[in-house]
Amino acid sequence: MYKFAGVTTIVATKYFDTKDMRTLYELGYANFGENRVQNLLSKKQELSGLDIKWHLIGPLQTNKVKQIINEIDYLHTLDRISLAESIQKYANNPLNCFIQVNLTKEEQKNGILLENLDDFINEIRKYDKINVIGLMAMGKLDDDIMTDHVFAKLNELKQKYHLTATSMGMSHDYKIALKHGANFLRIGSAFKEIIKEHENGIIR
Ligand SMILES: *Cc1c(COP(=O)(O)O)cnc(C)c1O
């Protein structure tokens, strides 16, 4: 059921409509993560009344900050100063943020490179609307050895910078993330099975 003591499981809801999300809520999941600003806003509206924590886990364009920033509880993809500036401008309250770190050095991946992390963390302390709670990273698809290194490193960096949390681990690599002390998992496709079982009356 992807529930682990002391770990927050965020359901990555990009595959699910609000009917599925209600089912998951009834099963005890109250942290939902969306990739896209527009989808998060419309789902949040449809599910208003439920006590949900909303996470933006996909990239955030600077021009969308204004419409989303006061609607979410956590941002997992802080990856540039210009984004921090925009959050500083529009956020009503300090926002819990994870700095996304690119530890696989894949070109298509977002995130701060390791060699720039020191400077970035120092710079980000100036923004009082940004509450850096931790670091987020993605593993490497189909490469468990690399993923193991990435998650170990992220945990080490969390401690080095005295941060509270890591956001790492998806359907295919959450066990590796747990091994390295993940605090927030982001699990999507693995919940398809759970929803199916619920529909078939296996889980009540
Ligand atoms: C979709 C997504 C996930 C979850 O991926 P699954 O493989 O479906 O578990 C986690 N993090 C981000 C940023 C995602 O976009």
CSV table of N, CA, C and O in Angstrom, one decimal, residues 138-181:
chain,number,residue,atom,x,y,z
A,138,MET,N,15.8,12.9,-9.1
A,138,MET,CA,15.3,11.7,-9.8
A,138,MET,C,16.4,10.7,-10.0
A,138,MET,O,17.6,11.1,-10.2
A,139,GLY,N,16.1,9.5,-9.9
A,139,GLY,CA,17.1,8.4,-10.2
A,139,GLY,C,17.2,8.3,-11.7
A,139,GLY,O,16.7,9.2,-12.5
A,140,LYS,N,17.9,7.3,-12.1
A,140,LYS,CA,18.1,7.1,-13.6
A,140,LYS,C,17.3,5.8,-14.0
A,140,LYS,O,17.4,4.8,-13.4
A,141,LEU,N,16.4,6.0,-14.9
A,141,LEU,CA,15.6,5.0,-15.4
A,141,LEU,C,16.4,3.8,-15.8
A,141,LEU,O,17.4,3.9,-16.6
A,142,ASP,N,16.0,2.6,-15.4
A,142,ASP,CA,16.7,1.4,-15.9
A,142,ASP,C,18.2,1.3,-15.4
A,142,ASP,O,19.0,0.6,-16.1
A,143,ASP,N,18.5,2.0,-14.4
A,143,ASP,CA,19.9,1.9,-13.9
A,143,ASP,C,19.9,2.0,-12.4
A,143,ASP,O,20.1,3.1,-11.8
A,144,ASP,N,19.7,0.9,-11.8
A,144,ASP,CA,19.6,0.8,-10.3
A,144,ASP,C,20.9,1.2,-9.6
A,144,ASP,O,20.8,1.7,-8.5
A,145,ILE,N,22.0,0.9,-10.3
A,145,ILE,CA,23.3,1.2,-9.6
A,145,ILE,C,23.5,2.7,-9.5
A,145,ILE,O,23.8,3.3,-8.5
A,146,MET,N,23.2,3.3,-10.7
A,146,MET,CA,23.3,4.8,-10.7
A,146,MET,C,22.3,5.4,-9.7
A,146,MET,O,22.6,6.4,-9.0
A,147,THR,N,21.1,4.9,-9.7
A,147,THR,CA,20.0,5.4,-8.9
A,147,THR,C,20.4,5.3,-7.4
A,147,THR,O,20.2,6.2,-6.6
A,148,ASP,N,21.0,4.2,-7.1
A,148,ASP,CA,21.5,4.0,-5.7
A,148,ASP,C,22.6,5.0,-5.3
A,148,ASP,O,22.5,5.6,-4.2
A,149,HIS,N,23.4,5.3,-6.2
A,149,HIS,CA,24.4,6.4,-6.0
A,149,HIS,C,23.8,7.8,-5.8
A,149,HIS,O,24.1,8.6,-4.9
A,150,VAL,N,22.8,8.0,-6.7
A,150,VAL,CA,22.1,9.3,-6.6
A,150,VAL,C,21.4,9.5,-5.3
A,150,VAL,O,21.5,10.6,-4.7
A,151,PHE,N,20.7,8.5,-4.9
A,151,PHE,CA,19.9,8.6,-3.6
A,151,PHE,C,20.8,8.7,-2.4
A,151,PHE,O,20.5,9.4,-1.4
A,152,ALA,N,21.8,7.9,-2.4
A,152,ALA,CA,22.8,8.0,-1.3
A,152,ALA,C,23.4,9.4,-1.2
A,152,ALA,O,23.5,10.0,-0.1
A,153,LYS,N,23.7,9.9,-2.4
A,153,LYS,CA,24.3,11.3,-2.4
A,153,LYS,C,23.3,12.3,-1.9
A,153,LYS,O,23.7,13.3,-1.2
A,154,LEU,N,22.1,12.2,-2.4
A,154,LEU,CA,21.1,13.2,-1.9
A,154,LEU,C,20.9,13.2,-0.4
A,154,LEU,O,20.8,14.3,0.2
A,155,ASN,N,20.9,12.0,0.2
A,155,ASN,CA,20.8,11.9,1.6
A,155,ASN,C,22.0,12.5,2.3
A,155,ASN,O,21.9,13.2,3.3
A,156,GLU,N,23.2,12.3,1.7
A,156,GLU,CA,24.4,12.9,2.3
A,156,GLU,C,24.4,14.4,2.2
A,156,GLU,O,24.7,15.1,3.1
A,157,LEU,N,23.9,14.9,1.1
A,157,LEU,CA,23.8,16.4,0.9
A,157,LEU,C,22.8,17.0,1.9
A,157,LEU,O,23.0,18.1,2.4
A,158,LYS,N,21.7,16.3,2.1
A,158,LYS,CA,20.7,16.8,3.1
A,158,LYS,C,21.4,17.0,4.4
A,158,LYS,O,21.1,18.0,5.1
A,159,GLN,N,22.2,16.0,4.8
A,159,GLN,CA,22.9,16.2,6.1
A,159,GLN,C,23.9,17.3,6.1
A,159,GLN,O,24.0,18.0,7.0
A,160,LYS,N,24.7,17.3,5.0
A,160,LYS,CA,25.7,18.3,4.9
A,160,LYS,C,25.1,19.7,5.1
A,160,LYS,O,25.7,20.6,5.7
A,161,TYR,N,24.0,20.0,4.5
A,161,TYR,CA,23.4,21.3,4.5
A,161,TYR,C,22.4,21.5,5.7
A,161,TYR,O,21.6,22.5,5.7
A,162,HIS,N,22.3,20.5,6.5
A,162,HIS,CA,21.4,20.5,7.7
A,162,HIS,C,19.9,20.8,7.3
A,162,HIS,O,19.2,21.6,7.9
A,163,LEU,N,19.5,20.1,6.2
A,163,LEU,CA,18.1,20.2,5.8
A,163,LEU,C,17.3,19.1,6.4
A,163,LEU,O,17.8,18.2,6.9
A,164,THR,N,15.9,19.3,6.3
A,164,THR,CA,15.1,18.3,7.0
A,164,THR,C,14.7,17.1,6.1
A,164,THR,O,14.3,16.1,6.7
A,165,ALA,N,14.6,17.3,4.8
A,165,ALA,CA,14.0,16.2,4.0
A,165,ALA,C,14.6,16.0,2.7
A,165,ALA,O,15.2,16.9,2.1
A,166,THR,N,14.4,14.7,2.2
A,166,THR,CA,14.7,14.4,0.8
A,166,THR,C,13.4,14.0,0.1
A,166,THR,O,12.5,13.4,0.8
A,167,SER,N,13.2,14.4,-1.1
A,167,SER,CA,12.1,13.9,-2.0
A,167,SER,C,12.7,13.1,-3.1
A,167,SER,O,13.3,13.6,-4.0
A,168,MET,N,12.5,11.8,-2.9
A,168,MET,CA,13.1,10.9,-3.9
A,168,MET,C,12.4,9.5,-3.9
A,168,MET,O,11.9,9.1,-2.8
A,169,GLY,N,12.4,8.8,-5.0
A,169,GLY,CA,11.8,7.5,-5.1
A,169,GLY,C,10.4,7.6,-5.8
A,169,GLY,O,9.6,8.3,-5.4
A,170,MET,N,10.3,6.8,-6.9
A,170,MET,CA,9.1,6.7,-7.7
A,170,MET,C,8.7,5.2,-7.7
A,170,MET,O,9.3,4.4,-7.0
A,171,SER,N,7.7,4.9,-8.6
A,171,SER,CA,7.2,3.5,-8.5
A,171,SER,C,8.3,2.4,-8.7
A,171,SER,O,8.3,1.4,-8.0
A,172,HIS,N,9.2,2.7,-9.6
A,172,HIS,CA,10.2,1.7,-9.9
A,172,HIS,C,11.5,1.7,-9.0
A,172,HIS,O,12.2,0.7,-9.0
A,173,ASP,N,11.6,2.8,-8.3
A,173,ASP,CA,12.9,2.8,-7.5
A,173,ASP,C,12.6,3.3,-6.0
A,173,ASP,O,13.6,3.7,-5.3
A,174,TYR,N,11.4,3.2,-5.5
A,174,TYR,CA,11.1,3.7,-4.2
A,174,TYR,C,11.9,2.8,-3.1
A,174,TYR,O,12.2,3.4,-2.0
A,175,LYS,N,12.1,1.6,-3.4
A,175,LYS,CA,12.8,0.7,-2.4
A,175,LYS,C,14.2,1.2,-2.2
A,175,LYS,O,14.8,1.2,-1.1
A,176,ILE,N,14.8,1.6,-3.3
A,176,ILE,CA,16.2,2.2,-3.2
A,176,ILE,C,16.2,3.5,-2.4
A,176,ILE,O,17.0,3.8,-1.6
A,177,ALA,N,15.1,4.3,-2.6
A,177,ALA,CA,15.0,5.6,-1.9
A,177,ALA,C,14.8,5.3,-0.4
A,177,ALA,O,15.4,6.0,0.4
A,178,LEU,N,14.0,4.3,-0.1
A,178,LEU,CA,13.8,4.0,1.3
A,178,LEU,C,15.1,3.6,2.0
A,178,LEU,O,15.3,3.9,3.2
A,179,LYS,N,15.8,2.8,1.3
A,179,LYS,CA,17.1,2.3,1.8
A,179,LYS,C,18.0,3.5,2.2
A,179,LYS,O,18.8,3.4,3.1
A,180,HIS,N,17.9,4.6,1.5
A,180,HIS,CA,18.7,5.8,1.8
A,180,HIS,C,17.9,6.9,2.5
A,180,HIS,O,18.2,8.1,2.4
A,181,GLY,N,16.9,6.5,3.2
A,181,GLY,CA,16.2,7.3,4.2
A,181,GLY,C,15.3,8.4,3.6
A,181,GLY,O,15.2,9.5,4.2
